[in-house]
Short mmCIF file of C-alpha atoms and ligand atoms in Angstrom, two decimals:
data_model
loop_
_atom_site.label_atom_id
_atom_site.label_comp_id
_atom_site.label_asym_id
_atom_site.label_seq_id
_atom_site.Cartn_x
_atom_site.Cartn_y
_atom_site.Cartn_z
CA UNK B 1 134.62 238.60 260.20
CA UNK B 2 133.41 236.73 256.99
CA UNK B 3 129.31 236.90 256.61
CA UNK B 4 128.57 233.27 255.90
CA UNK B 5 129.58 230.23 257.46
CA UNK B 6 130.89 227.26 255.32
CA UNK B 7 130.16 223.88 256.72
CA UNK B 8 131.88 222.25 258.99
CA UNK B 9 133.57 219.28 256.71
CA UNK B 10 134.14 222.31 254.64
CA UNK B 11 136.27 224.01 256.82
CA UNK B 12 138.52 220.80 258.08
CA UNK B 13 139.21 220.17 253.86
CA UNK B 14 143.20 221.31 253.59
CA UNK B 15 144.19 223.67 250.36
CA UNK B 16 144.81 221.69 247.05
CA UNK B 17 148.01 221.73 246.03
CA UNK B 18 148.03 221.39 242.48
CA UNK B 19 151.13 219.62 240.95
CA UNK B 20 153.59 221.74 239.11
CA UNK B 21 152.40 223.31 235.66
CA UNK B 22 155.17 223.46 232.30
CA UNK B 23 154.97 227.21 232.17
CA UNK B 24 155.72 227.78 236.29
CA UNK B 25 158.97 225.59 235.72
CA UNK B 26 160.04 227.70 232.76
CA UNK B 27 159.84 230.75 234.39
CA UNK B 28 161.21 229.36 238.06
CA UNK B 29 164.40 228.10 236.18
CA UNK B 30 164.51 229.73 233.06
CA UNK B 31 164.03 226.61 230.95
CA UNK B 32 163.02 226.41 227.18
CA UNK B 33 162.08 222.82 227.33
CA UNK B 34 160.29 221.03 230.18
CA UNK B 35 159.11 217.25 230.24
CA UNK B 36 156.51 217.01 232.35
CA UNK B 37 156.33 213.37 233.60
CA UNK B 38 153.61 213.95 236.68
CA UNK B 39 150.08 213.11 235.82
CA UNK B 40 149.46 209.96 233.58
CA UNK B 41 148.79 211.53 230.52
CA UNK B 42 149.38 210.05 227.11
CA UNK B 43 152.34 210.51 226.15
CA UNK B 44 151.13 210.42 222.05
CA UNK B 45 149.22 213.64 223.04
CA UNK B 46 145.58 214.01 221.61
CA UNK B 47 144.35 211.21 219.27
CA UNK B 48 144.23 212.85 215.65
CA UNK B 49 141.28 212.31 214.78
CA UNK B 50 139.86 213.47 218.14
CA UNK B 51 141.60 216.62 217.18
CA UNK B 52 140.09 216.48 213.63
CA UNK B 53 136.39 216.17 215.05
CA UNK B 54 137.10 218.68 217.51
CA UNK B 55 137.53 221.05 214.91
CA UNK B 56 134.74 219.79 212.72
CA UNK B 57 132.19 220.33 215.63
CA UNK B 58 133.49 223.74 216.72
CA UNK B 59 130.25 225.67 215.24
CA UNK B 60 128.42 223.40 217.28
CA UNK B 61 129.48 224.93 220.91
CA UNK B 62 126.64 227.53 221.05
CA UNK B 63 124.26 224.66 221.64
CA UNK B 64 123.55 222.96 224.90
CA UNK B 65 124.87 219.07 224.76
CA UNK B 66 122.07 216.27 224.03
CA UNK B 67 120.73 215.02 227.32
CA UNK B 68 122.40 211.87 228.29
CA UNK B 69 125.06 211.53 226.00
CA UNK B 70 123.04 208.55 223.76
CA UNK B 71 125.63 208.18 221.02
CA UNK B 72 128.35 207.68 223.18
CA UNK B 73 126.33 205.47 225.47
CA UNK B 74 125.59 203.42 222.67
CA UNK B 75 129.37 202.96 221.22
CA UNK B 76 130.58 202.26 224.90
CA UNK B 77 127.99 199.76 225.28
CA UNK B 78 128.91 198.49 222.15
CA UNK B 79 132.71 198.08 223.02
CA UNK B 80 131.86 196.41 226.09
CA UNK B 81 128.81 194.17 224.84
CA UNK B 82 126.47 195.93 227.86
CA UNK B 83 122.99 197.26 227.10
CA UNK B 84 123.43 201.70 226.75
CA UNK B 85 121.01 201.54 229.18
CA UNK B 86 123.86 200.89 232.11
CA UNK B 87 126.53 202.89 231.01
CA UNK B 88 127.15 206.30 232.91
CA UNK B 89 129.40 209.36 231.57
CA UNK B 90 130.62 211.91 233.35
CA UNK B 91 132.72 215.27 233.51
CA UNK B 92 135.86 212.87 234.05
CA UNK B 93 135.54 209.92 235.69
CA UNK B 94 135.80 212.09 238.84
CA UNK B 95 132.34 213.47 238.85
CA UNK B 96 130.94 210.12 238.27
CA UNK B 97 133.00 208.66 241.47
CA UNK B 98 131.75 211.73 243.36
CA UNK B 99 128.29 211.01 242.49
CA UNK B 100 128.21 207.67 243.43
CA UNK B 101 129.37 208.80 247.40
CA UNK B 102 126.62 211.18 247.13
CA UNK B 103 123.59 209.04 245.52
CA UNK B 104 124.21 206.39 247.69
CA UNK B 105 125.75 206.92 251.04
CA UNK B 106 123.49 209.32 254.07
CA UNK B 107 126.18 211.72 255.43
CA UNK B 108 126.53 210.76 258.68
CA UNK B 109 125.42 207.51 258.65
CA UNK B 110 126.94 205.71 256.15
CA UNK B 111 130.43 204.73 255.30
CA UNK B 112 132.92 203.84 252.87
CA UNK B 113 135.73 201.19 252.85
CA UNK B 114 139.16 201.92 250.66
CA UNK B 115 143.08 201.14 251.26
CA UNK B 116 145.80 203.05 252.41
CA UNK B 117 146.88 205.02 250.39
CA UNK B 118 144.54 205.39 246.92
CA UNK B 119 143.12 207.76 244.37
CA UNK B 120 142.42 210.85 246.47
CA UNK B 121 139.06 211.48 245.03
CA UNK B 122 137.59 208.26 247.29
CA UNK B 123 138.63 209.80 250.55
CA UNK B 124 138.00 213.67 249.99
CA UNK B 125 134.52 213.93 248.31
CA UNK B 126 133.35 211.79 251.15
CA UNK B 127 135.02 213.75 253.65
CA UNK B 128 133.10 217.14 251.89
CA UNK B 129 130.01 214.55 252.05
CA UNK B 130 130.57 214.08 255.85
CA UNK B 131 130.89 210.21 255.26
CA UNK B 132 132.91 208.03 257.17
CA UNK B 133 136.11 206.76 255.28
CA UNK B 134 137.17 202.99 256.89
CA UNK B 135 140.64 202.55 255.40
CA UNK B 136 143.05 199.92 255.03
CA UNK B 137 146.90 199.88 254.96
CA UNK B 138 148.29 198.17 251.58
CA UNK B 139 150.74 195.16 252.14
CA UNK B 140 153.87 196.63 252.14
CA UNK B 141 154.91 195.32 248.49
CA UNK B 142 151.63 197.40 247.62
CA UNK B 143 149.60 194.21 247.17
CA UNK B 144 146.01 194.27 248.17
CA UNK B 145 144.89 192.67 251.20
CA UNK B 146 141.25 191.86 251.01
CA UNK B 147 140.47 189.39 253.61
CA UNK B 148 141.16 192.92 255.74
CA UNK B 149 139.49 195.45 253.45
CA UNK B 150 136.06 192.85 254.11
CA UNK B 151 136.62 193.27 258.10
CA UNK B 152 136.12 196.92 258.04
CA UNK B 153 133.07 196.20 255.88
CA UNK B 154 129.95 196.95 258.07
CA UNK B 155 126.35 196.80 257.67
CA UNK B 156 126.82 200.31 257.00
CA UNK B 157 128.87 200.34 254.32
CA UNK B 158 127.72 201.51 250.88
CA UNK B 159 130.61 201.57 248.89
CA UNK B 160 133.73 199.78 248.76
CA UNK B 161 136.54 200.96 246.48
CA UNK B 162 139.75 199.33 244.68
CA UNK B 163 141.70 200.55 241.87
CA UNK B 164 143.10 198.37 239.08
CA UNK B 165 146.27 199.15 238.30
CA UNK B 166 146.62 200.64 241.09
CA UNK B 167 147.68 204.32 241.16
CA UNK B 168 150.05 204.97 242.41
CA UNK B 169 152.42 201.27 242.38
CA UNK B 170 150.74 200.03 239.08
CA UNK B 171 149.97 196.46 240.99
CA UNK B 172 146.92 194.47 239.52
CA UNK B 173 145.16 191.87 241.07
CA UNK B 174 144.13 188.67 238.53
CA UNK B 175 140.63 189.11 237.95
CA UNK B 176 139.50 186.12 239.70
CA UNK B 177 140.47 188.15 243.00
CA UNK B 178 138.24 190.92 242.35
CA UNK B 179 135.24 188.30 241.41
CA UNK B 180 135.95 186.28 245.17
CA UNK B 181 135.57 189.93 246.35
CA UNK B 182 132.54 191.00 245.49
CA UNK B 183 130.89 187.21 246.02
CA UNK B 184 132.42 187.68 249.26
CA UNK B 185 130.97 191.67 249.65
CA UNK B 186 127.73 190.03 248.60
CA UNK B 187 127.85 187.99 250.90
CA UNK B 188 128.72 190.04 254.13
CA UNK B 189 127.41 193.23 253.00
CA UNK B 190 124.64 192.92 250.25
CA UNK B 191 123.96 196.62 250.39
CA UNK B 192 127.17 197.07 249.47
CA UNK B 193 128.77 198.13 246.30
CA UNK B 194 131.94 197.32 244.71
CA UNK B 195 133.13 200.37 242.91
CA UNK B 196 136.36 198.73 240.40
CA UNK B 197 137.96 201.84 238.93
CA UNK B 198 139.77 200.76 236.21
CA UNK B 199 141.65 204.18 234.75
CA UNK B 200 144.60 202.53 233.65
CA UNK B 201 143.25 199.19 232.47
CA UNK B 202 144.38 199.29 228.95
CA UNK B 203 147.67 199.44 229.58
CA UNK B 204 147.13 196.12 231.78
CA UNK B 205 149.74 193.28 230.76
CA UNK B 206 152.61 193.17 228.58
CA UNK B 207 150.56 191.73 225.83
CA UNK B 208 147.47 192.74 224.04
CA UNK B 209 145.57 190.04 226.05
CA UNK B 210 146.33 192.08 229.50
CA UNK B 211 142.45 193.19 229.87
CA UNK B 212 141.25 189.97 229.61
CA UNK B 213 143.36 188.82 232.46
CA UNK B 214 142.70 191.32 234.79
CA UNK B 215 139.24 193.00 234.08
CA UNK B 216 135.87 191.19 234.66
CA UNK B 217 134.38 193.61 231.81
CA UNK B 218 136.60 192.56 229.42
CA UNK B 219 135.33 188.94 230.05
CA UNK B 220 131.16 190.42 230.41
CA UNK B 221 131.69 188.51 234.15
CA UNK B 222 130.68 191.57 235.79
CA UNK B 223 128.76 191.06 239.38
CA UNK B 224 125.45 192.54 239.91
CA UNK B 225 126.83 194.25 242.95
CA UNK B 226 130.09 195.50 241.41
CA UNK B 227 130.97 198.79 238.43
CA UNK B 228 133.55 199.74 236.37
CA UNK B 229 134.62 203.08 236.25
CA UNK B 230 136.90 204.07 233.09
CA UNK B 231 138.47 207.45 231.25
CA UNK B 232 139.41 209.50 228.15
CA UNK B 233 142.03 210.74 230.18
CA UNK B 234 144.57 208.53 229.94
CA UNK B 235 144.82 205.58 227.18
CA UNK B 236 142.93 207.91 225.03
CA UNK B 237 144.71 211.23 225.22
CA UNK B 238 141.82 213.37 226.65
CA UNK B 239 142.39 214.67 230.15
CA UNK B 240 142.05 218.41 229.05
CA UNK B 241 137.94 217.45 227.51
CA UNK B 242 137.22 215.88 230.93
CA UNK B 243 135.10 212.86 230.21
CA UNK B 244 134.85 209.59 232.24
CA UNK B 245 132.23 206.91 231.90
CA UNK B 246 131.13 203.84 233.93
CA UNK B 247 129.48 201.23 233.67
CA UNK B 248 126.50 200.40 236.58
CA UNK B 249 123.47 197.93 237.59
CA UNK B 250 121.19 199.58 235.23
CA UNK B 251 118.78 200.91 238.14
CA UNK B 252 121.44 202.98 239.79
CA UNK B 253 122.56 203.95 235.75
CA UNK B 254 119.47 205.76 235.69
CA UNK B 255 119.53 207.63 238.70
CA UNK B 256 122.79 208.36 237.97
CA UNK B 257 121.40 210.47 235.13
CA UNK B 258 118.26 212.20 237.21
CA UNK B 259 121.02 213.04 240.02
CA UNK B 260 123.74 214.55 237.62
CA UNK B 261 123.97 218.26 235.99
CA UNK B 262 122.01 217.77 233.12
CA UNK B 263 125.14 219.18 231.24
CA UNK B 264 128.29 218.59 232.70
CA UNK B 265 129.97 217.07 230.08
CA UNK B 266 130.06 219.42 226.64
CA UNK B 267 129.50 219.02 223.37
CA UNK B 268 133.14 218.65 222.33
CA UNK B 269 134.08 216.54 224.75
CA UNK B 270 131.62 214.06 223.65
CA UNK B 271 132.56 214.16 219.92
CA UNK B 272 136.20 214.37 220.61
CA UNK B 273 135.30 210.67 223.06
CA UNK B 274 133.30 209.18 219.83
CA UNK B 275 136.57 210.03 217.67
CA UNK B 276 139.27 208.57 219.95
CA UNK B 277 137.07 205.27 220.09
CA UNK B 278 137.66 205.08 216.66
CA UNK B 279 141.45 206.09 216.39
CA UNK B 280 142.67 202.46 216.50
CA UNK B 281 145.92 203.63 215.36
CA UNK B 282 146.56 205.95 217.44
CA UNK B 283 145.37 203.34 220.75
CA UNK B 284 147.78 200.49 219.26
CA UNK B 285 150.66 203.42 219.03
CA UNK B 286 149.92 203.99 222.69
CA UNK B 287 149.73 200.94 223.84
CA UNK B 288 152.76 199.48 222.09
CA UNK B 289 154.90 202.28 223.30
CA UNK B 290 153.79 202.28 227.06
CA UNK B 291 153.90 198.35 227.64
CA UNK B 292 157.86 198.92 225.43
CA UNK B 293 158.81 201.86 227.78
CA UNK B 294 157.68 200.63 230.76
CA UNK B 295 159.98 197.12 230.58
CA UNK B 296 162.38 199.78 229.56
CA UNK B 297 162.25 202.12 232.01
CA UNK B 298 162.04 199.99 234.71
CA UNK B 299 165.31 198.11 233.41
CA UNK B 300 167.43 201.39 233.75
CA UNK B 301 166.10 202.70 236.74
CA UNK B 302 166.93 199.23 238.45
CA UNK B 303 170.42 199.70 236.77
CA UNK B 304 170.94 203.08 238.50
CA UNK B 305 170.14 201.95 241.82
CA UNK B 306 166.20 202.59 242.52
CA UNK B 307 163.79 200.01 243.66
CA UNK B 308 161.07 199.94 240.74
CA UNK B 309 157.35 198.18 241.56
CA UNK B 310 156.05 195.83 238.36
CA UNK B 311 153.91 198.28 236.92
CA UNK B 312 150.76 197.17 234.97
CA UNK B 313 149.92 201.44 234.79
CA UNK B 314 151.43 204.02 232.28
CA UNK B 315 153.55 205.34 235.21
CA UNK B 316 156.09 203.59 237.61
CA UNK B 317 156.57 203.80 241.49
CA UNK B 318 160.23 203.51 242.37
CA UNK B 319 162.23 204.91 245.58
CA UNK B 320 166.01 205.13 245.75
CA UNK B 321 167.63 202.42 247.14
CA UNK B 322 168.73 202.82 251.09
CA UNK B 323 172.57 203.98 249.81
CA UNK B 324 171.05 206.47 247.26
CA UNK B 325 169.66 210.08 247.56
CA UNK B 326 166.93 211.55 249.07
CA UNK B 327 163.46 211.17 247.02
CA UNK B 328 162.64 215.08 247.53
CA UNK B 329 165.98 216.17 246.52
CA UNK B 330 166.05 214.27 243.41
CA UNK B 331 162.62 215.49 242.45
CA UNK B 332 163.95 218.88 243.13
CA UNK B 333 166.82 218.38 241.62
CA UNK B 334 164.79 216.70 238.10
CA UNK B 335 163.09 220.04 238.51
CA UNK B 336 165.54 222.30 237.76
CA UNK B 337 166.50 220.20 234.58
CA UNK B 338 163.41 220.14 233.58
CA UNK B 339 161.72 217.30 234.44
CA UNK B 340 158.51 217.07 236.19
CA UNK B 341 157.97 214.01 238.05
CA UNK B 342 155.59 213.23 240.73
CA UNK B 343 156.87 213.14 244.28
CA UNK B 344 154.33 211.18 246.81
CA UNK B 345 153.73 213.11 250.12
CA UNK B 346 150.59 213.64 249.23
CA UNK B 347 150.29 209.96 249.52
CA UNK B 348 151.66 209.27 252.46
CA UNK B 349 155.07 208.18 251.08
CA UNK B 350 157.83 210.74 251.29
CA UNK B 351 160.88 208.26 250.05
CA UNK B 352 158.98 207.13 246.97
CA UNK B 353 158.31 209.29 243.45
CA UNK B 354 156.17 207.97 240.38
CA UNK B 355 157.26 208.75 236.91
CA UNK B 356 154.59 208.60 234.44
CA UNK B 357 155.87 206.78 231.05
CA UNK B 358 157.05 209.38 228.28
CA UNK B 359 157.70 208.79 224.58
CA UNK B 360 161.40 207.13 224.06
CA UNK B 361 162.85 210.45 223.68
CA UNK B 362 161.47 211.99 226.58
CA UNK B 363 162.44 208.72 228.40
CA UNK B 364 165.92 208.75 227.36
CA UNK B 365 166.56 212.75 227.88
CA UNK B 366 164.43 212.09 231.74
CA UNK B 367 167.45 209.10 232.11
CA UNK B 368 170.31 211.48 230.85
CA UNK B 369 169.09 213.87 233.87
CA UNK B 370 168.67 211.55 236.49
CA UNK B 371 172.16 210.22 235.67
CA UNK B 372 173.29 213.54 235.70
CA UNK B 373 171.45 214.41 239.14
CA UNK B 374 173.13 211.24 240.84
CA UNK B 375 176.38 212.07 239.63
CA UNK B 376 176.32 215.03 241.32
CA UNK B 377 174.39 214.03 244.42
CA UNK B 378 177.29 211.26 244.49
CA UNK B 379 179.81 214.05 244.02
CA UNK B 380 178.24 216.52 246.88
CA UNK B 381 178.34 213.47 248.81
CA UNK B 382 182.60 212.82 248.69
CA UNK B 383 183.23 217.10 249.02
CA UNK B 384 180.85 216.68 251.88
CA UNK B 385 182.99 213.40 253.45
CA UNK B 386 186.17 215.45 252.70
CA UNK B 387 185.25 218.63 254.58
C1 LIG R 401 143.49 209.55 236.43
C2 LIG R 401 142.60 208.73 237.29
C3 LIG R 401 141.23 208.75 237.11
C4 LIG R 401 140.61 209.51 235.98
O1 LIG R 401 140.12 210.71 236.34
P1 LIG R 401 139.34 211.59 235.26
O2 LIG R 401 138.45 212.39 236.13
O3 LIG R 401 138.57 210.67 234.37
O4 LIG R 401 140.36 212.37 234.53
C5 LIG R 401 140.42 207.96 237.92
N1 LIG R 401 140.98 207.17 238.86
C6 LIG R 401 142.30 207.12 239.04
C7 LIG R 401 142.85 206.19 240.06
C8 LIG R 401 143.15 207.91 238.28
O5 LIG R 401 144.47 207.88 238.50
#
């Protein structure tokens, strides 16, 4: 008998199944070389001058971090055209979505409105929270429907959360959707926020002008009752650092920064942030490559007989067509190749898998295998007819 007693949301949370690391595939097939292809990450690895500042600052880690990041505050601001005074940063963007269920909705009481599937983070840390999660099935071509996500709006209702691109189909709604939205969340609901979490924004479009078409910050049209929530982690090559920022109704900024750890997000994470804002090079190379590779990618998956969602993300969401293999056995078989892609039970969609977008040589070897792993599925197929 254990002597303590978690709570009881506690108890009812299911393990975490982390996705599959490079070194566990190595070992489990005795591979020199694994692409892993599962979590969004830049593909152009750590911005170089992040890297460089990284190493500047190193002598700096024996001292605690400077109390509400100002420096960054003030470039984001600046990149945005907001006052500093609204922007929030966080260990990932994460902790800041997880502080936002827990500054603002009463466990018990209060409730939250998302789709069907989305970002995990939404439904879980208000499950641990003991908040109600109202939840609403996407279309089926992954479109949002928000005429339904407003009915399970109540007077209740504290937060309200989309994700553009969505993660994980990639689909984008223009941004004169999202404004109707929150005018009509206003409207119904005016204790209501409309959290917008924009992690993949920046690879939005297939041109350079993709923000402005599809992010109200972009275009400083931001509602008073709506944020933006945005990462290192992906466009800028820093999911390792964990750091996340957002950017809030300056009230709820600053008790954003009462609420938090005073120093969850470290001194070299915040230097490495101020460095990668800087590396325009390194953000065009990304950029460039993703929106090339993802036209690409999409192209040859079509051509070898998957179903492939318009992606505005750095990943794509594509299921084999009705005549081809089994999702989990592809991903299985990827696996032993080498290739780490992401398969999406976890998501409520067993036939589907989402391939994040590589570097044109990891594309093209990631192609080679799948072609490989159909041929043979193909061939297992005919012995299997035969005998
Ligand atoms: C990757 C991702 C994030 C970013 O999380 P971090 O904590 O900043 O690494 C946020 N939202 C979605 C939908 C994501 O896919």
């Amino acid at each position: 008998m254990p002597s303590f007693s978690v709570r009881p949301e506690i108890a009812a949370l299911s393990p975490y199944v982390p996705g599959m690391s490079i070194e566990e595939i190595r070992q489990r097939h005795q591979l020199e070389n694994v692409v892993k292809l599962a979590s969004n990450e830049n593909p152009l690895g750590t911005p170089p001058l992040a890297m460089e500042a990284i190493r500047r600052c190193a002598a700096g880690a024996f001292r605690y971090p400077q109390s509400g990041n100002p420096r960054l505050a003030a470039a984001l601001a600046e990149l945005h055209h907001v006052d500093a005074r609204r922007i929030a940063i966080g260990n990932g963007s994460d902790e800041i979505l997880d502080m936002l269920i827990r500054m603002l909705a009463e466990p018990g009481r209060d409730n939250i409105v998302c789709f069907r599937p989305c970002f995990s983070i939404y439904p879980i840390q208000s499950n641990i929270c003991g908040v109600e999660v109202r939840r609403q099935p996407l279309n089926g071509d992954f479109s949002f429907d928000f005429d339904a996500l407003l009915n399970l709006v109540t007077d209740r209702t504290r937060l309200v959360f989309i994700t553009t691109p969505d993660n994980p189909s990639g689909y984008c709604p223009p941004r004169a959707d999202v404004a109707a939205l929150a005018a009509r969340l206003a409207a119904r609901a005016p204790q209501a926020l409309l959290v917008i979490d924009e992690a993949y924004m920046d690879f939005a479009g297939d041109d350079a002008d993709g923000e402005r078409r599809f992010s109200l910050l972009a275009n400083s049209e931001l509602p008073n009752n709506a944020l933006v929530c945005r990462t290192f982690s992906k466009s800028y090559g820093l999911a390792g650092l964990r750091i996340g920022y957002a950017v809030l109704p300056e009230e709820l900024a600053q008790y954003y920064w009462r609420a938090r750890l005073p120093f969850s997000v470290n001194v070299l994470a915040e230097e490495a942030a101020l460095a990668a804002l800087r590396d325009t090079a390194f953000r065009d190379a990304t950029l460039t490559l993703v929106r090339t590779e993802r036209r690409r990618l999409t192209e040859r998956l079509r051509d070898l007989g998957f179903s492939v969602w318009p992606s505005h993300a750095n990943f794509l969401l594509c299921r084999p067509d009705d005549d081809g293999p089994d999702a989990k056995v592809c991903f299985e078989a990827l696996l032993k190749r080498g290739f780490i892609i992401r398969p999406l039970g976890s998501y409520q969609l067993p036939d589907h898998l989402r391939v994040s977008i590589g570097t044109k040589e990891e594309n093209d070897a990631f192609l080679a295998a799948l072609e490989d792993v159909l041929r043979e599925l193909d061939t297992n197929e005919h012995r299997a007819d035969v005998f």
